[in-house]
GROMACS .gro file of C-alpha atoms in nm:
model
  311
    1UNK     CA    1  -3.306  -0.487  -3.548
    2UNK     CA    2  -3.091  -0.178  -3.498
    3UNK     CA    3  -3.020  -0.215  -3.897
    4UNK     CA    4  -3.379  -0.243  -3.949
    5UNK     CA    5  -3.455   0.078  -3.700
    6UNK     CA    6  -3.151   0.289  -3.932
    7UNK     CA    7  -3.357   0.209  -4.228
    8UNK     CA    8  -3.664   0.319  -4.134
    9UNK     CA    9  -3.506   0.646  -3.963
   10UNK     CA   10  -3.265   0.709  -4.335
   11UNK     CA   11  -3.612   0.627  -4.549
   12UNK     CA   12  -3.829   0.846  -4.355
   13UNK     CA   13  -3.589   1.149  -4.322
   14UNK     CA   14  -3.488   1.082  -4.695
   15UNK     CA   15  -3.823   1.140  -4.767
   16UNK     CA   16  -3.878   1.488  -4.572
   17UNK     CA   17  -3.653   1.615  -4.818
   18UNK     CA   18  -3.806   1.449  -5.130
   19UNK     CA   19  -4.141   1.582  -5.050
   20UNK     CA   20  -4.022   2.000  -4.968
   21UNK     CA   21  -3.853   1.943  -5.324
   22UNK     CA   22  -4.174   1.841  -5.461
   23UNK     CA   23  -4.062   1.447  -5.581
   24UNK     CA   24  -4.243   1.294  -5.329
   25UNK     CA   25  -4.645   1.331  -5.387
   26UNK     CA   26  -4.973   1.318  -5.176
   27UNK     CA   27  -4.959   1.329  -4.797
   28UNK     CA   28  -4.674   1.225  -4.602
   29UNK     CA   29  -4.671   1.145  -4.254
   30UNK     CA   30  -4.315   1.019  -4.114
   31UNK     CA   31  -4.273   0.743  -3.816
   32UNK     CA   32  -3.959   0.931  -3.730
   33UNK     CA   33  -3.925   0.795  -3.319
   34UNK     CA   34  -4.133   0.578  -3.357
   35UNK     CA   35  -3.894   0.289  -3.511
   36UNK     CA   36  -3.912   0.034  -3.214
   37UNK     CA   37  -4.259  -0.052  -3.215
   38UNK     CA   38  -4.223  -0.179  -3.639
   39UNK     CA   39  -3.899  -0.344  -3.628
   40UNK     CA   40  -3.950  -0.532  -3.257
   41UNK     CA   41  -4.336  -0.644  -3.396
   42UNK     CA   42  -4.223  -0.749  -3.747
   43UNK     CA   43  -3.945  -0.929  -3.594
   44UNK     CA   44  -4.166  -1.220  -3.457
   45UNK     CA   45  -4.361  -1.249  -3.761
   46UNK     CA   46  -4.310  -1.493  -4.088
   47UNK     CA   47  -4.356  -1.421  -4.456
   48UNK     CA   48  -4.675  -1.548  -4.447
   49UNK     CA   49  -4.811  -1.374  -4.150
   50UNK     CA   50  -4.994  -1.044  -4.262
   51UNK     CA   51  -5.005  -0.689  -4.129
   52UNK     CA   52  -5.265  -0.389  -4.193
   53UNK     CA   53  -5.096   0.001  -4.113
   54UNK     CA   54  -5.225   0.287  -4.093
   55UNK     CA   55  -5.086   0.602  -4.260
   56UNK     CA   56  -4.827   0.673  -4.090
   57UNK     CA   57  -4.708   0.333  -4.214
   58UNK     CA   58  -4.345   0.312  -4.409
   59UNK     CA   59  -4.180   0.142  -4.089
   60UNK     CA   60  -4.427  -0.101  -4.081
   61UNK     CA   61  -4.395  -0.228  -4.421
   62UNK     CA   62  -3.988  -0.215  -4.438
   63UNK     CA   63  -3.956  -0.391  -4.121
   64UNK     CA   64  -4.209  -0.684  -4.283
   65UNK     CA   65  -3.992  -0.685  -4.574
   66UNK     CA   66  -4.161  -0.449  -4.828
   67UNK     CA   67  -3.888  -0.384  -5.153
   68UNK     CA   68  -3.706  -0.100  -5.040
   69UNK     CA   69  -3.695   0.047  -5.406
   70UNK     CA   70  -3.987  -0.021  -5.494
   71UNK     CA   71  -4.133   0.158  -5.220
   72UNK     CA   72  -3.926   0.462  -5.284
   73UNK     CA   73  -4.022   0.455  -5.669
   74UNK     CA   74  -4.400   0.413  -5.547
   75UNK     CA   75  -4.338   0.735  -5.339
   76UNK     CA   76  -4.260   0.923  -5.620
   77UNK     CA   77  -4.478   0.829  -5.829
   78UNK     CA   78  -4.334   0.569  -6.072
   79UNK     CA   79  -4.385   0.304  -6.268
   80UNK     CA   80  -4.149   0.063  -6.120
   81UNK     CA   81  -4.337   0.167  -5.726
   82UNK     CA   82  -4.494  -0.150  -5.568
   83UNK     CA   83  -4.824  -0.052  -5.685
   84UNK     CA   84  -4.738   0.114  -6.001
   85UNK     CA   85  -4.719   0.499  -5.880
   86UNK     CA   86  -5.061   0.485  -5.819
   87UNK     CA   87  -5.104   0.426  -5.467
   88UNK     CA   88  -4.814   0.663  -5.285
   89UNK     CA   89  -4.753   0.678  -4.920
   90UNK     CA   90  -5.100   0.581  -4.762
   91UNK     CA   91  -5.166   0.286  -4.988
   92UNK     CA   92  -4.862   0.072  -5.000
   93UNK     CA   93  -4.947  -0.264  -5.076
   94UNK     CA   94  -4.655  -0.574  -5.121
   95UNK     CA   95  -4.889  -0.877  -5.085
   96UNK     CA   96  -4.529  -1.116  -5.130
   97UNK     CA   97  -4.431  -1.044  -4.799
   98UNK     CA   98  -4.792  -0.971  -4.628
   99UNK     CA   99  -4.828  -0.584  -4.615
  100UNK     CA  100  -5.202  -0.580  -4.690
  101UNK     CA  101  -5.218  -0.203  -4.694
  102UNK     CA  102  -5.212   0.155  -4.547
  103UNK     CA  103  -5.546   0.295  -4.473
  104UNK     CA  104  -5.618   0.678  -4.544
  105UNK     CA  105  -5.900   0.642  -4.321
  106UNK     CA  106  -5.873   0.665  -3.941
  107UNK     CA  107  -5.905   0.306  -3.786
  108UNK     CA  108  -5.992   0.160  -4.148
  109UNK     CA  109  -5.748  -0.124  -4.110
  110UNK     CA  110  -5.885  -0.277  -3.794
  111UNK     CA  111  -6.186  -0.457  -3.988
  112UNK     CA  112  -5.954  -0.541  -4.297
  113UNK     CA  113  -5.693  -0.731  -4.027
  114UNK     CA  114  -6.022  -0.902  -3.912
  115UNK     CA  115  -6.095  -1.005  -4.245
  116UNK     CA  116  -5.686  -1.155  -4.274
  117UNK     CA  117  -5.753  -1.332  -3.942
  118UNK     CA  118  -6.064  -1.496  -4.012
  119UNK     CA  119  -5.945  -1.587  -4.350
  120UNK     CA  120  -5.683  -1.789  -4.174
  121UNK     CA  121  -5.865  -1.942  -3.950
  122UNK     CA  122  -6.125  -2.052  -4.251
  123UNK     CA  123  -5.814  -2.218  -4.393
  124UNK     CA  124  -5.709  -2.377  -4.118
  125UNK     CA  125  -5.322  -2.192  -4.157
  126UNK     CA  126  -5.098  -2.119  -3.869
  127UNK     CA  127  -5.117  -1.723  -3.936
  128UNK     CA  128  -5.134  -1.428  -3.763
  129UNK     CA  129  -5.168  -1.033  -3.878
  130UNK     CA  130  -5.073  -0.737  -3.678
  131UNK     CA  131  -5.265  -0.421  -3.692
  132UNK     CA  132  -5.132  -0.098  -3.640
  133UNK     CA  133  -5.294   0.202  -3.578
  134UNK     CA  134  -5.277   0.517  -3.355
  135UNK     CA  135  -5.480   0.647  -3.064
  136UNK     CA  136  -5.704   0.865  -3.277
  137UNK     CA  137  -5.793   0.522  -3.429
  138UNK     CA  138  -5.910   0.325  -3.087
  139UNK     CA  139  -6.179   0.638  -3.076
  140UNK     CA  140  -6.336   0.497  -3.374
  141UNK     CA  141  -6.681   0.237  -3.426
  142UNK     CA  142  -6.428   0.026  -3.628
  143UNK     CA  143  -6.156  -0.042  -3.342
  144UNK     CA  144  -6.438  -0.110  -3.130
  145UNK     CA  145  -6.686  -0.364  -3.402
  146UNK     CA  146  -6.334  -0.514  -3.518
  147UNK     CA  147  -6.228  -0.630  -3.125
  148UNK     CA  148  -6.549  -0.725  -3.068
  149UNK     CA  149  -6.534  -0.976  -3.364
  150UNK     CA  150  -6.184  -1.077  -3.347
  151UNK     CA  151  -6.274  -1.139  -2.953
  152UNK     CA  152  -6.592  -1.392  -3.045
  153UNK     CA  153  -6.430  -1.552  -3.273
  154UNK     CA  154  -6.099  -1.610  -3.120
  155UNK     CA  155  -5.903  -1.459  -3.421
  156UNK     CA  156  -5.502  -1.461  -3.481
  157UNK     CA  157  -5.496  -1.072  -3.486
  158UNK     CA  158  -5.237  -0.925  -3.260
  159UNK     CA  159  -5.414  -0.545  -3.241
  160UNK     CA  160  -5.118  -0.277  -3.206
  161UNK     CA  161  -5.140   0.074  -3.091
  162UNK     CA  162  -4.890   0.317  -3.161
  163UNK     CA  163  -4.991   0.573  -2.878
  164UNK     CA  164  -4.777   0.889  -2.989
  165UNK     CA  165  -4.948   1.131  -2.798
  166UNK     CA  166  -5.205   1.290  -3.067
  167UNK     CA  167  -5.444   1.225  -3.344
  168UNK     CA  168  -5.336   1.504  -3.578
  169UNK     CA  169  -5.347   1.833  -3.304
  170UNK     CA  170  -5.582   1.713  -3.079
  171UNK     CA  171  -5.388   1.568  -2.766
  172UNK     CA  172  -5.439   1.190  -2.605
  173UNK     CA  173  -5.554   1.372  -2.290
  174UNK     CA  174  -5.770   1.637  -2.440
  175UNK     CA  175  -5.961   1.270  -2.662
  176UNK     CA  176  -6.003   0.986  -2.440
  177UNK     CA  177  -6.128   0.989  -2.042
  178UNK     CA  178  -5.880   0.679  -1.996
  179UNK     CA  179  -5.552   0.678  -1.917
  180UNK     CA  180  -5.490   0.331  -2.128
  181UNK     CA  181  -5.624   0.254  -2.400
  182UNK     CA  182  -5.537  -0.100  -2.340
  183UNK     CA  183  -5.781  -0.119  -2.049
  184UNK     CA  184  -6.052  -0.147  -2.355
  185UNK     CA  185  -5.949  -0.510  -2.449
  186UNK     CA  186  -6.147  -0.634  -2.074
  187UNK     CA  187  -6.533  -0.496  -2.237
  188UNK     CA  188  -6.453  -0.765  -2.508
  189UNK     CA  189  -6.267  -1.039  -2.338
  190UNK     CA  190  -5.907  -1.024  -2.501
  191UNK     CA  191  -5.603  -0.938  -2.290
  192UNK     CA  192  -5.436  -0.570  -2.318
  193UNK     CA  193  -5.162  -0.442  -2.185
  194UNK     CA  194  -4.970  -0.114  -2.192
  195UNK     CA  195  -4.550  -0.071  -2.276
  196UNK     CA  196  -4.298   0.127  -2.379
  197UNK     CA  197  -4.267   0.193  -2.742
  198UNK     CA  198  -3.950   0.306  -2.749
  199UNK     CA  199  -3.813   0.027  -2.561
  200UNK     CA  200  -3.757  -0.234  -2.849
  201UNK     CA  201  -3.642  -0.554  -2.624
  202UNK     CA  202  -4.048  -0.477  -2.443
  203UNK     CA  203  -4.215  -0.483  -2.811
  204UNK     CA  204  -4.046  -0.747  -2.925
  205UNK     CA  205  -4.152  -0.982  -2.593
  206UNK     CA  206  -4.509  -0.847  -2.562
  207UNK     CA  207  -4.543  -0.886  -2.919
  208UNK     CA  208  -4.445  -1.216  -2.987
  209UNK     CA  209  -4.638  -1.366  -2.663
  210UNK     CA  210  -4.976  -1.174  -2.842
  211UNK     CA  211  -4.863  -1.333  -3.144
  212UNK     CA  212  -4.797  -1.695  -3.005
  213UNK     CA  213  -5.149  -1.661  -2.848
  214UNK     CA  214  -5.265  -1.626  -3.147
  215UNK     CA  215  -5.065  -1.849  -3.341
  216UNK     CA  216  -5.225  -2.110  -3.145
  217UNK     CA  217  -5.597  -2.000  -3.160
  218UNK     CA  218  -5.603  -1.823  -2.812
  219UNK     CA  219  -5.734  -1.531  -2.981
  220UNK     CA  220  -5.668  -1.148  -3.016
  221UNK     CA  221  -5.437  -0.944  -2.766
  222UNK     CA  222  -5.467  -0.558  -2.757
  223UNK     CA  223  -5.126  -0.389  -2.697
  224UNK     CA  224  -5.074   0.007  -2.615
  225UNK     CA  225  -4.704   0.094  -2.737
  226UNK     CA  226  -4.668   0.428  -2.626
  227UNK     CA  227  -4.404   0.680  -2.845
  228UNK     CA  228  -4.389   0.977  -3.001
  229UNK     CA  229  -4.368   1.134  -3.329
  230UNK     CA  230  -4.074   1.341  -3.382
  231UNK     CA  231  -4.224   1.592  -3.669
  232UNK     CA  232  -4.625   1.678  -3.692
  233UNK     CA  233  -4.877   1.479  -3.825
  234UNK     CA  234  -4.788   1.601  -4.165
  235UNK     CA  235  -4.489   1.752  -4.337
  236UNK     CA  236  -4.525   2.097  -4.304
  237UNK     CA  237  -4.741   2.045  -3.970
  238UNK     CA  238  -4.608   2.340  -3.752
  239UNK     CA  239  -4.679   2.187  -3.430
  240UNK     CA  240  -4.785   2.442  -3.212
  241UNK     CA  241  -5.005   2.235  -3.007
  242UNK     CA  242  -4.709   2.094  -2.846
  243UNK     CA  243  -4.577   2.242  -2.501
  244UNK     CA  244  -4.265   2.353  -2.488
  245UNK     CA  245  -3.982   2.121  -2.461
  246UNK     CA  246  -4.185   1.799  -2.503
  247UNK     CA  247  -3.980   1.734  -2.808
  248UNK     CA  248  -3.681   1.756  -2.639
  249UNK     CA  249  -3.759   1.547  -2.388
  250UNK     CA  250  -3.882   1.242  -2.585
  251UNK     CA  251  -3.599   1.249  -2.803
  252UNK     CA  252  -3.384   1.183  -2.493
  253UNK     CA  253  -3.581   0.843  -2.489
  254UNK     CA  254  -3.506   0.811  -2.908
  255UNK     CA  255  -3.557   0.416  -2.950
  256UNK     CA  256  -3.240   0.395  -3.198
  257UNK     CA  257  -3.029   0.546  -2.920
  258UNK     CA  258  -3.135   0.305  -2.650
  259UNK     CA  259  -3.066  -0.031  -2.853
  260UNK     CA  260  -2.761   0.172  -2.976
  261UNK     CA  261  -2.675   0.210  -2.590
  262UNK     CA  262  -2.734  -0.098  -2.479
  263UNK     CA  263  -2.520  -0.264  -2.757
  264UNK     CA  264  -2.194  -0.104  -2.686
  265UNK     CA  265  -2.244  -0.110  -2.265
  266UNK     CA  266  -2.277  -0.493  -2.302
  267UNK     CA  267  -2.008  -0.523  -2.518
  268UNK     CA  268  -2.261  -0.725  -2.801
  269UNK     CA  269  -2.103  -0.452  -3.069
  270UNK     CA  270  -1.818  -0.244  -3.100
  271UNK     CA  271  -1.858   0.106  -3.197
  272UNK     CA  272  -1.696   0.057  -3.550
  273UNK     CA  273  -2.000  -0.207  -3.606
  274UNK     CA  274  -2.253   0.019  -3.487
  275UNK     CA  275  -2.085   0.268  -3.735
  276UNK     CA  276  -2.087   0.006  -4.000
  277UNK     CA  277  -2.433  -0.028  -4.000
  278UNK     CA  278  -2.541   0.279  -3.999
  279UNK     CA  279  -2.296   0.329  -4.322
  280UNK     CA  280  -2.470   0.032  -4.467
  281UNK     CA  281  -2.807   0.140  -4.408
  282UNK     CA  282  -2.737   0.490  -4.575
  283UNK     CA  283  -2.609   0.307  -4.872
  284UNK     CA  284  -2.966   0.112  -4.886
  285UNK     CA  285  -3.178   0.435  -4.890
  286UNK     CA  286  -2.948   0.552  -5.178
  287UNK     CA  287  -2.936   0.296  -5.384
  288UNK     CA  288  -3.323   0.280  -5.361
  289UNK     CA  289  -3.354   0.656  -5.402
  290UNK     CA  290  -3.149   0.627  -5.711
  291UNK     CA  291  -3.340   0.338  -5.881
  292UNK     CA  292  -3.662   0.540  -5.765
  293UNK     CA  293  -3.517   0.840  -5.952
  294UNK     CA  294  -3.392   0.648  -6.241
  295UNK     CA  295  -3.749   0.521  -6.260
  296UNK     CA  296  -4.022   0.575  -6.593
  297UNK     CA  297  -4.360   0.792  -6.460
  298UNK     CA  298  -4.627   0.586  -6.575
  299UNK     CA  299  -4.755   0.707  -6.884
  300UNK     CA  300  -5.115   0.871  -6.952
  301UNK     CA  301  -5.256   0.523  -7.073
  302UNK     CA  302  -5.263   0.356  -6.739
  303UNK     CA  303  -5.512   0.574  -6.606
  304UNK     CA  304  -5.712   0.345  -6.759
  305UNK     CA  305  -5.523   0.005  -6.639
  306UNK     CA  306  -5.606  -0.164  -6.276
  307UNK     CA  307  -5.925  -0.028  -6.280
  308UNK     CA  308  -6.157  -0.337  -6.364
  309UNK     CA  309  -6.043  -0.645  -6.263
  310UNK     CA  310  -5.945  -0.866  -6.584
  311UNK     CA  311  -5.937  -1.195  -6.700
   0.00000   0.00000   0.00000
């Protein structure tokens, strides 16, 4: 899991740079900080087991085993991307390892993780999907239609929220009369509860009880994993919404550094292993840059390929 977590942190940061030197295209919004809550969810899933993100969404989809180059070649638009250079950050899609999609739209991806859920449950198959999504989401009719349905009919969809504070500039406070958004699951009968994001050891055990639930047709769970985003909603956000040293403060709670912490006080890795893998997970992120860079552009023809479905 700390492997995982370096991944996610070398892609995303990797990426800053790609898209201020104009390789990188569309919107990009980085889960930099927020590594915990993908890795320790992912982490109780299968193969088969689906998730929906949002778009703030690469951790997600490494940490469920997305192809690392082929992301990176689908983030700069190429040929070779997961979805042909066509889709780019905020519509990943690797349906071999169950990444359904990012969603462009706000809270989008709650009724398409219904939609996985009941689909299971029509087949009778031992599966769950995990939905992520941010607080600006749970203020949508979506959230609130999708929990409602996933509630009645006692779906296998573990509902995520990756609480980091704001949706875009607008602060949690300043949005919601609540305090937790996981209070929300009691209107529609599911259980919700409230951790730290950043703590991965608490995702991983909340998660995988919401997902055992499910697993064994107890129904839907809401969880609350409350983080923070390290850069603005956007590259190139300049975040002065923020107060003044609330940066600094989270990122004395950065989720890499607390595994990292705990690792080397309980003596479960030296600091030459810890060193190691962060080596190792540099190397990834290069080698997957490179074969992204290395990669064709699609050419003008398949504008008009993937557009009708064919026999």
């Amino acid at each position: 899991m700390y492997y995982d977590m370096w991944i996610i942190r070398n892609f995303e940061e990797n990426l800053l740079d790609l898209y201020q030197k104009n390789l990188a295209y569309g919107g990009m919004h980085v889960s930099v900080g927020e590594e915990a809550i993908a890795v320790g969810a992912c982490a109780n899933l299968k193969r088969e087991d689906t998730i929906v993100t949002s778009h703030r969404g690469h951790g997600h989809c490494i940490a469920k085993g997305a192809d690392l180059k082929g992301m990176m070649a689908e983030l700069l638009a190429r040929k070779n991307g997961l979805c042909k250079g066509k889709g780019g950050s905020q519509h990943i899609v690797d349906m071999s390892v169950g990444v359904l999609g990012a969603q462009g739209i706000v809270g989008a991806g709650c009724g398409i993780a219904v939609g996985s859920a009941l689909s299971f449950k029509i087949r009778g198959q031992k599966n769950v999907c995990v939905n992520f999504f941010g607080d600006g989401a749970a203020n949508t009719g979506s959230f609130h239609e999708s929990l409602n349905m996933a509630a009645l009919y006692s779906l296998p969809v573990v509902f995520i929220c990756e609480n980091n504070g704001y949706a875009v500039s607008t602060s949690f406070a300043r949005s919601t009369k609540i305090d937790k958004i996981s209070v929300r699951a009691g209107s529609y009968g599911m259980p919700g509860v409230t951790i730290d994001g950043n703590n991965i050891f608490e995702v991983y055990k909340t998660v995988g009880e919401a997902v055992e639930r499910a697993r064994q047709g107890d129904g839907p769970t809401l969880i609350e994993a409350v983080t923070y985003r390290w850069y603005g909603h956007y590259v190139g956000d300049p975040c002065n919404y923020r107060p003044p040293g609330e940066l600094e403060r989270w990122k004395e709670k950065d989720p890499i550094l607390f595994l990292e912490k705990y690792l080397l006080a309980n003596k479960l890795c030296r600091q030459e292993e810890i060193d190691g893998l962060k080596a190792a997970a540099g190397k990834a992120i290069a080698e997957a840059l490179d074969y992204a860079l290395a990669s064709p552009e699609p050419e003008p023809a398949d504008l008009f390929t993937d557009v009708y479905f064919e026999k």
